[in-house]
Amino acid sequence: MYDTPRNAHIYTNARIATLATLSGEQSYGLVSGALVIVDGWIDHIGPIQSLPEKYARAPQTDLEGRLITPGLIDCHTHLVYGGSRANEFEMRLEGKSYAEISKAGGGIVSTVAATKAASDEELLLQTHKRLNNLLSEGVSTVEIKSGYGLDVETELRMLRIARRLSEQRPVRIQTTFLGAHAIPKGMSADAYIDDMCIPALRAAHTEGLVDAVDGFCENIGFTTAQISRVFDAAKELGLPVKLHAEQLSDQAGAQLAASYNALSADHLEYISDEGIAAMAKAGVVAGILPGAFYFLGETQKPPIRKLRAARVPMAVATDSNPGSSPMTSILMAMNMAATLFGLTPEECLRGVTVNAAKALGLTDCGTLEIGKRADLAIWDVDHPAELTYRMGDAPLYHRIFEGKIC
Ligand code: DI6
Ligand code: FE
């Protein structure tokens, strides 16, 4: 006699995209058969014939050939913010550039004003709507950045709201402190970094609100010297770093990120060969964000072929934010990464699972393997490429978070 583990559940007749093989090996790491969850963790994956006897009396669900993938991971978002920037969208279409609008007091600082003016409840309500869109597409982990506060209190508020979301919905939230996002009016960039941003980081860390630290390294943002000071403070606190790098110009941000062993460097439209080599050597993930490229009507694409050839792991994310990527669809981000940048559908799926987990420094999710969290998405599709292929249609059958259907 075998004792069936308590809280075991068997999903049978499934096609399972484990993503547990290296890219280019067995396609999507596909396995046909059963997946067993015990207490919120994956306990077994394999053909039904080899299902261990110990599960003989566990309840079963027949998935009738449906596809299981890891729960999707959106590893770069600015989901918490107040207001909208539809007016600036209009201005851009009337001929102004993103950089011009930003220099004229629009851009990030206009969202800062709207975020400060909104109550916690208003911010929560707005953010829940955006989060719900992601969850309806099988997302189980979302990274959320601060950066629309630019003062100690509002940066902390944003991060507290991000944390509260995971208490209110079945989702895992990873918080990122992005104090170095824009320069508030009337302040020098250096004074802002030293007198506001770094003290805010320390205060947020003391409150347990920070999982990682990010910065906007750009000619309309901060220099590498200024970002270095933020990264040094992060290092002192034992926090991992990541960077918005080479989105609009080459600032050698990728090299800076690599020198701090960053989790990821994101955007990368203007990255140099030296930047790619540095990322490859340090194992930094490339965050590919086609939503911002699309929405800003950019023409310079990230050098995907070179990143691929250098074996830099690529993650794909929405970069959901009011100014450059008002998008709350991870499946659309996958579609755009393929159609605009030439990622293969398998690279897109790896980009929102295994490589997105790596971009967040998470080792317990992103693939389907024994011992990983049972955060799954079950899809009504015949082939995994359909997840990247469709536009505006999420063929989600069930989302499973910590082993439970939700
Ligand atoms: N890069 C981006 O694309 C967003 N932030 C950043 O650092 C833009 C944010 C915004 O325009 O509100
Ligand atoms: Fe961003």
Coordinates of C-alpha atoms and ligand atoms in Angstrom, one line a residue:
M1 CA 0.0 0.0 0.0
Y2 CA 1.1 3.5 -0.8
D3 CA 0.1 6.6 1.1
T4 CA -1.1 9.3 -1.3
P5 CA 0.5 12.6 -0.3
R6 CA -2.0 14.9 1.2
N7 CA -3.2 17.8 -1.0
A8 CA -2.0 16.0 -4.1
H9 CA -3.7 16.8 -7.4
I10 CA -3.0 15.2 -10.8
Y11 CA -3.5 16.9 -14.1
T12 CA -3.6 14.2 -16.8
N13 CA -3.7 14.2 -20.6
A14 CA -1.7 17.4 -20.8
R15 CA 1.0 18.7 -23.1
I16 CA 3.5 20.3 -20.8
A17 CA 5.9 23.0 -22.1
T18 CA 8.5 22.7 -19.3
L19 CA 11.0 25.1 -20.8
A20 CA 13.5 23.1 -18.8
T21 CA 15.7 22.4 -21.7
L22 CA 18.2 24.8 -23.2
S23 CA 16.9 27.0 -26.1
G24 CA 17.6 25.2 -29.4
E25 CA 17.4 21.8 -27.8
Q26 CA 14.1 19.8 -27.5
S27 CA 11.4 22.2 -28.6
Y28 CA 9.9 24.1 -25.6
G29 CA 10.9 21.1 -23.4
L30 CA 7.6 19.5 -24.3
V31 CA 6.4 16.5 -22.3
S32 CA 3.1 14.7 -22.8
G33 CA 1.4 13.2 -19.8
A34 CA 0.7 14.1 -16.2
L35 CA 1.7 16.9 -13.9
V36 CA 1.2 16.4 -10.1
I37 CA 1.0 19.2 -7.6
V38 CA 1.4 18.6 -3.9
D39 CA 1.0 21.5 -1.4
G40 CA 1.5 24.2 -4.0
W41 CA 4.6 22.7 -5.5
I42 CA 5.3 20.6 -8.6
D43 CA 5.9 17.0 -7.4
H44 CA 6.0 15.0 -10.6
I45 CA 6.0 15.4 -14.4
G46 CA 6.0 12.5 -16.9
P47 CA 4.1 10.1 -19.1
I48 CA 1.0 8.7 -17.5
Q49 CA 2.4 5.1 -17.7
S50 CA 5.2 6.1 -15.3
L51 CA 3.0 7.8 -12.7
P52 CA 4.3 6.7 -9.3
E53 CA 1.9 4.4 -7.4
K54 CA 1.9 6.8 -4.4
Y55 CA -0.5 9.1 -6.3
A56 CA -2.9 6.3 -7.1
R57 CA -5.7 7.7 -4.9
A58 CA -5.2 11.4 -5.6
P59 CA -7.9 13.4 -7.4
Q60 CA -7.4 13.8 -11.2
T61 CA -8.4 16.4 -13.8
D62 CA -8.3 15.4 -17.4
L63 CA -7.0 18.3 -19.5
E64 CA -8.0 16.8 -22.8
G65 CA -4.7 17.6 -24.5
R66 CA -4.5 21.2 -23.3
L67 CA -1.1 22.9 -23.0
I68 CA 0.4 23.8 -19.6
T69 CA 3.1 26.4 -19.4
P70 CA 4.8 28.0 -16.4
G71 CA 2.7 30.9 -15.1
L72 CA 3.9 33.9 -17.1
I73 CA 6.2 36.5 -15.6
D74 CA 6.1 40.2 -16.5
C75 CA 9.6 41.2 -15.3
H76 CA 9.4 45.0 -16.2
T77 CA 6.4 47.2 -15.3
H78 CA 5.6 50.6 -13.9
L79 CA 2.1 49.4 -13.0
V80 CA 1.4 51.8 -10.1
Y81 CA 0.7 55.4 -11.2
G82 CA -1.9 58.1 -11.3
G83 CA -3.5 59.7 -14.3
S84 CA -3.0 59.2 -18.0
R85 CA -0.9 60.7 -20.7
A86 CA -3.3 60.6 -23.6
N87 CA -2.8 64.3 -24.1
E88 CA 0.9 63.8 -24.7
F89 CA 0.1 61.0 -27.1
E90 CA -1.9 63.6 -29.0
M91 CA 1.0 66.1 -28.9
R92 CA 3.3 63.5 -30.3
L93 CA 1.0 62.8 -33.1
E94 CA 0.9 66.5 -33.8
G95 CA 4.7 66.4 -34.3
K96 CA 6.4 66.8 -30.8
S97 CA 8.9 64.2 -29.8
Y98 CA 8.9 62.2 -26.5
A99 CA 12.2 64.0 -25.6
E100 CA 10.8 67.4 -26.4
I101 CA 7.7 66.8 -24.3
S102 CA 9.8 65.5 -21.5
K103 CA 12.1 68.7 -21.6
A104 CA 9.0 70.9 -21.6
G105 CA 7.8 69.6 -18.3
G106 CA 5.6 66.8 -19.6
G107 CA 6.7 63.2 -19.6
I108 CA 7.6 61.4 -16.4
V109 CA 7.2 64.4 -14.2
S110 CA 3.6 65.0 -15.3
T111 CA 2.8 61.4 -14.0
V112 CA 4.7 62.3 -10.8
A113 CA 2.2 65.1 -10.2
A114 CA -0.8 62.9 -11.0
T115 CA 0.5 60.2 -8.7
K116 CA 1.1 62.6 -5.8
A117 CA -2.4 64.0 -6.2
A118 CA -4.0 60.5 -6.2
S119 CA -5.1 58.9 -2.9
D120 CA -3.8 55.4 -2.0
E121 CA -7.3 54.0 -2.8
E122 CA -7.4 55.7 -6.2
L123 CA -3.9 54.3 -7.0
L124 CA -4.9 50.8 -5.9
L125 CA -8.1 50.9 -7.9
Q126 CA -6.4 52.0 -11.1
T127 CA -3.6 49.5 -10.7
H128 CA -6.0 46.6 -10.0
K129 CA -7.5 47.2 -13.4
R130 CA -4.1 46.9 -15.1
L131 CA -3.1 44.0 -13.0
N132 CA -6.4 42.1 -13.8
N133 CA -5.6 42.4 -17.5
L134 CA -2.2 40.7 -16.9
L135 CA -3.8 38.0 -14.7
S136 CA -6.4 37.2 -17.4
E137 CA -3.5 36.3 -19.7
G138 CA -1.9 33.7 -17.3
V139 CA 0.5 36.0 -15.5
S140 CA 1.5 34.9 -12.0
T141 CA 4.4 37.1 -11.2
V142 CA 4.7 40.9 -11.8
E143 CA 7.6 43.2 -11.2
I144 CA 6.5 46.7 -10.2
K145 CA 8.8 49.7 -10.0
S146 CA 8.4 52.9 -8.1
G147 CA 9.7 56.1 -9.8
Y148 CA 6.6 58.3 -10.1
G149 CA 7.1 59.8 -6.6
L150 CA 10.6 61.3 -6.7
D151 CA 10.3 62.2 -3.0
V152 CA 10.7 59.9 -0.1
E153 CA 7.1 59.7 0.9
T154 CA 5.6 59.1 -2.5
E155 CA 8.3 56.5 -3.5
L156 CA 7.4 54.6 -0.4
R157 CA 3.7 54.9 -1.0
M158 CA 4.1 53.4 -4.5
L159 CA 6.0 50.4 -3.1
R160 CA 3.6 49.9 -0.3
I161 CA 0.7 49.8 -2.8
A162 CA 2.7 47.3 -5.0
R163 CA 3.1 45.1 -1.9
R164 CA -0.6 45.4 -1.0
L165 CA -1.7 44.1 -4.5
S166 CA -0.3 40.7 -3.7
E167 CA -2.3 40.6 -0.4
Q168 CA -5.4 41.3 -2.4
R169 CA -5.0 39.1 -5.5
P170 CA -3.4 35.7 -6.1
V171 CA -0.2 37.0 -7.7
R172 CA 3.4 37.4 -6.7
I173 CA 4.8 40.9 -6.8
Q174 CA 8.5 41.8 -6.9
T175 CA 9.2 45.4 -6.1
T176 CA 11.9 47.6 -7.6
F177 CA 13.0 50.9 -6.3
L178 CA 13.4 53.3 -9.3
G179 CA 14.0 56.6 -7.5
A180 CA 16.5 57.5 -10.3
H181 CA 13.7 57.8 -12.9
A182 CA 13.5 61.5 -13.6
I183 CA 14.8 64.8 -12.1
P184 CA 12.2 66.7 -10.2
K185 CA 11.6 70.4 -11.3
G186 CA 14.0 72.9 -9.6
M187 CA 16.6 70.3 -8.5
S188 CA 19.9 69.4 -10.0
A189 CA 20.4 65.7 -10.9
D190 CA 23.3 65.3 -8.5
A191 CA 21.5 66.9 -5.6
Y192 CA 18.4 64.7 -6.3
I193 CA 20.5 61.5 -6.3
D194 CA 22.4 62.3 -3.2
D195 CA 19.8 64.1 -1.1
M196 CA 16.6 62.4 -2.1
C197 CA 17.0 59.2 -4.1
I198 CA 19.6 57.4 -1.9
P199 CA 17.9 58.4 1.4
A200 CA 14.6 57.2 -0.1
L201 CA 16.2 53.9 -1.1
R202 CA 17.5 53.4 2.5
A203 CA 14.1 54.2 4.0
A204 CA 12.3 51.9 1.6
H205 CA 14.7 49.1 2.3
T206 CA 14.3 49.6 6.1
E207 CA 10.6 49.1 5.6
G208 CA 11.2 45.9 3.6
L209 CA 9.8 47.4 0.5
V210 CA 12.6 46.8 -2.0
D211 CA 13.5 43.6 -3.9
A212 CA 15.8 45.3 -6.5
V213 CA 17.1 48.7 -7.5
D214 CA 16.8 50.2 -11.0
G215 CA 17.7 53.5 -12.7
F216 CA 17.0 55.4 -16.0
C217 CA 20.4 55.9 -17.6
E218 CA 19.7 58.2 -20.5
N219 CA 20.5 61.6 -22.0
I220 CA 17.1 62.7 -20.6
G221 CA 17.7 60.8 -17.4
F222 CA 20.8 60.1 -15.3
T223 CA 24.5 59.7 -16.2
T224 CA 26.4 56.5 -15.5
A225 CA 28.3 58.3 -12.7
Q226 CA 25.0 59.2 -11.0
I227 CA 23.6 55.7 -11.4
S228 CA 26.8 54.3 -10.0
R229 CA 26.2 56.1 -6.7
V230 CA 22.7 54.6 -6.5
F231 CA 24.1 51.1 -7.3
D232 CA 26.8 51.5 -4.7
A233 CA 24.1 52.3 -2.1
A234 CA 22.1 49.2 -3.3
K235 CA 25.2 47.1 -3.0
E236 CA 25.8 48.3 0.6
L237 CA 22.2 47.2 1.4
G238 CA 22.7 43.8 -0.3
L239 CA 20.1 44.6 -3.1
P240 CA 20.4 43.4 -6.7
V241 CA 20.4 46.0 -9.4
K242 CA 19.0 46.4 -13.0
L243 CA 19.0 49.2 -15.5
H244 CA 17.1 51.0 -18.2
A245 CA 19.9 51.2 -20.7
E246 CA 20.5 52.5 -24.2
Q247 CA 16.8 53.0 -25.0
L248 CA 17.2 56.3 -26.8
S249 CA 21.0 56.7 -27.0
D250 CA 24.2 54.7 -26.2
Q251 CA 25.4 55.8 -22.7
A252 CA 27.4 52.6 -22.0
G253 CA 24.7 51.7 -19.4
A254 CA 25.0 48.0 -20.4
Q255 CA 28.6 48.0 -19.4
L256 CA 27.8 49.7 -16.2
A257 CA 25.1 47.2 -15.4
A258 CA 27.5 44.3 -16.2
S259 CA 30.1 45.8 -13.9
Y260 CA 27.6 45.6 -11.0
N261 CA 26.5 42.0 -12.0
A262 CA 23.0 43.4 -12.7
L263 CA 20.1 41.0 -13.0
S264 CA 19.1 42.7 -16.3
A265 CA 19.6 45.6 -18.6
D266 CA 16.5 46.6 -20.4
H267 CA 15.5 48.2 -23.8
L268 CA 19.0 48.1 -25.4
E269 CA 18.0 49.6 -28.8
Y270 CA 21.3 51.5 -29.0
I271 CA 23.6 49.0 -27.3
S272 CA 27.1 48.7 -28.7
D273 CA 29.1 45.5 -29.4
E274 CA 31.1 46.2 -26.2
G275 CA 27.9 46.4 -24.2
I276 CA 26.7 43.0 -25.6
A277 CA 30.1 41.4 -24.8
A278 CA 30.0 42.8 -21.2
M279 CA 26.4 41.5 -20.6
A280 CA 27.3 38.1 -22.0
K281 CA 30.4 37.8 -19.8
A282 CA 28.5 38.9 -16.6
G283 CA 25.4 36.8 -17.4
V284 CA 23.1 39.9 -17.5
V285 CA 19.6 39.3 -19.0
A286 CA 18.5 41.5 -21.8
G287 CA 15.0 42.9 -21.2
I288 CA 13.3 43.3 -24.6
L289 CA 10.5 45.8 -24.4
P290 CA 8.8 46.1 -27.8
G291 CA 5.8 48.1 -26.4
A292 CA 7.9 51.3 -25.9
F293 CA 9.6 50.9 -29.3
Y294 CA 6.2 50.5 -30.9
F295 CA 4.3 53.2 -29.0
L296 CA 7.1 55.8 -29.5
G297 CA 7.4 55.0 -33.2
E298 CA 11.1 54.3 -32.8
T299 CA 13.0 52.9 -35.7
Q300 CA 16.3 51.6 -34.1
K301 CA 15.7 48.0 -33.1
P302 CA 17.7 46.2 -30.4
P303 CA 20.3 43.9 -32.1
I304 CA 18.6 40.6 -31.5
R305 CA 20.8 38.6 -33.8
K306 CA 23.9 39.8 -32.0
L307 CA 22.4 39.2 -28.5
R308 CA 21.4 35.7 -29.6
A309 CA 24.8 35.0 -31.1
A310 CA 26.4 36.1 -27.8
R311 CA 24.0 33.9 -25.8
V312 CA 22.6 36.8 -23.8
P313 CA 19.4 35.4 -22.3
M314 CA 16.4 37.5 -23.5
A315 CA 13.4 38.4 -21.4
V316 CA 10.3 40.0 -22.8
A317 CA 8.1 42.4 -20.8
T318 CA 5.3 44.9 -21.2
D319 CA 7.1 47.9 -19.6
S320 CA 3.6 48.9 -18.8
N321 CA 3.7 52.7 -18.1
P322 CA 1.6 55.7 -19.0
G323 CA 4.2 57.5 -21.2
S324 CA 6.0 55.1 -23.5
S325 CA 4.1 51.8 -23.2
P326 CA 0.5 52.0 -22.0
M327 CA 0.1 48.3 -22.5
T328 CA -1.2 45.6 -20.1
S329 CA -0.9 42.6 -22.4
I330 CA 2.0 40.2 -22.0
L331 CA 0.8 38.2 -24.9
M332 CA 0.9 41.3 -27.1
A333 CA 4.4 42.0 -25.9
M334 CA 5.3 38.5 -27.1
N335 CA 3.7 39.1 -30.4
M336 CA 5.5 42.4 -30.9
A337 CA 8.8 40.9 -29.9
A338 CA 8.3 38.4 -32.7
T339 CA 6.9 40.7 -35.4
L340 CA 8.9 43.8 -34.7
F341 CA 12.2 42.4 -33.5
G342 CA 12.3 38.9 -34.9
L343 CA 12.4 36.8 -31.8
T344 CA 11.1 33.3 -32.4
P345 CA 7.9 32.2 -30.7
E346 CA 10.0 29.9 -28.5
E347 CA 12.3 32.8 -27.5
C348 CA 9.1 34.9 -26.7
L349 CA 7.8 32.1 -24.4
R350 CA 11.2 31.7 -22.8
G351 CA 11.3 35.5 -22.4
V352 CA 8.2 35.6 -20.2
T353 CA 9.0 32.4 -18.3
V354 CA 12.5 31.1 -17.6
N355 CA 14.4 34.2 -18.7
A356 CA 12.0 36.6 -16.9
A357 CA 12.5 34.6 -13.7
K358 CA 16.3 35.0 -14.2
A359 CA 15.7 38.8 -14.7
L360 CA 14.1 38.9 -11.3
G361 CA 16.7 36.7 -9.6
L362 CA 14.0 34.0 -8.9
T363 CA 15.0 30.4 -9.0
D364 CA 11.7 28.7 -7.9
C365 CA 9.6 29.6 -11.0
G366 CA 9.8 30.1 -14.7
T367 CA 10.1 26.4 -15.7
L368 CA 8.0 23.3 -14.9
E369 CA 10.2 21.0 -12.9
I370 CA 9.9 19.0 -9.7
G371 CA 10.4 21.3 -6.8
K372 CA 9.3 24.5 -8.5
R373 CA 6.2 26.5 -7.5
A374 CA 3.0 25.3 -9.0
D375 CA 2.3 28.6 -10.7
L376 CA 0.9 27.4 -14.1
A377 CA -1.1 28.6 -17.0
I378 CA -3.3 26.1 -18.8
W379 CA -4.2 27.1 -22.4
D380 CA -6.8 26.1 -25.0
V381 CA -4.2 25.9 -27.8
D382 CA -2.7 23.1 -29.9
H383 CA 0.8 24.5 -30.2
P384 CA 2.8 26.8 -27.9
A385 CA 3.6 29.1 -30.8
E386 CA -0.1 30.1 -30.7
L387 CA 0.6 32.1 -27.6
T388 CA 2.8 34.5 -29.6
Y389 CA 0.8 34.3 -32.8
R390 CA -2.6 35.6 -31.7
M391 CA -3.4 39.2 -31.3
G392 CA -6.0 40.5 -28.8
D393 CA -7.2 37.0 -27.7
A394 CA -6.0 35.2 -24.6
P395 CA -6.7 31.5 -25.0
L396 CA -6.4 30.9 -21.2
Y397 CA -8.3 27.9 -19.8
H398 CA -7.2 28.2 -16.1
R399 CA -4.6 30.0 -14.2
I400 CA -3.1 28.1 -11.2
F401 CA -1.4 30.0 -8.5
E402 CA 0.4 28.2 -5.7
G403 CA -1.3 25.0 -6.7
K404 CA -4.9 26.5 -6.7
I405 CA -7.2 27.3 -9.6
C406 CA -8.0 31.0 -9.6
Ligands
DI6_1 N1 11.8 54.2 -19.7 C1 10.6 54.1 -20.1 O1 10.3 53.7 -21.2 C2 9.6 54.5 -19.1 N2 10.5 54.8 -18.0 C3 11.7 54.7 -18.4 O2 12.6 54.9 -17.6 C4 8.9 55.7 -19.5 C5 8.1 56.2 -18.4 C6 7.2 57.4 -18.7 O3 7.3 58.0 -19.8 O4 6.3 57.6 -17.9
FE2 FE 10.6 51.0 -18.0

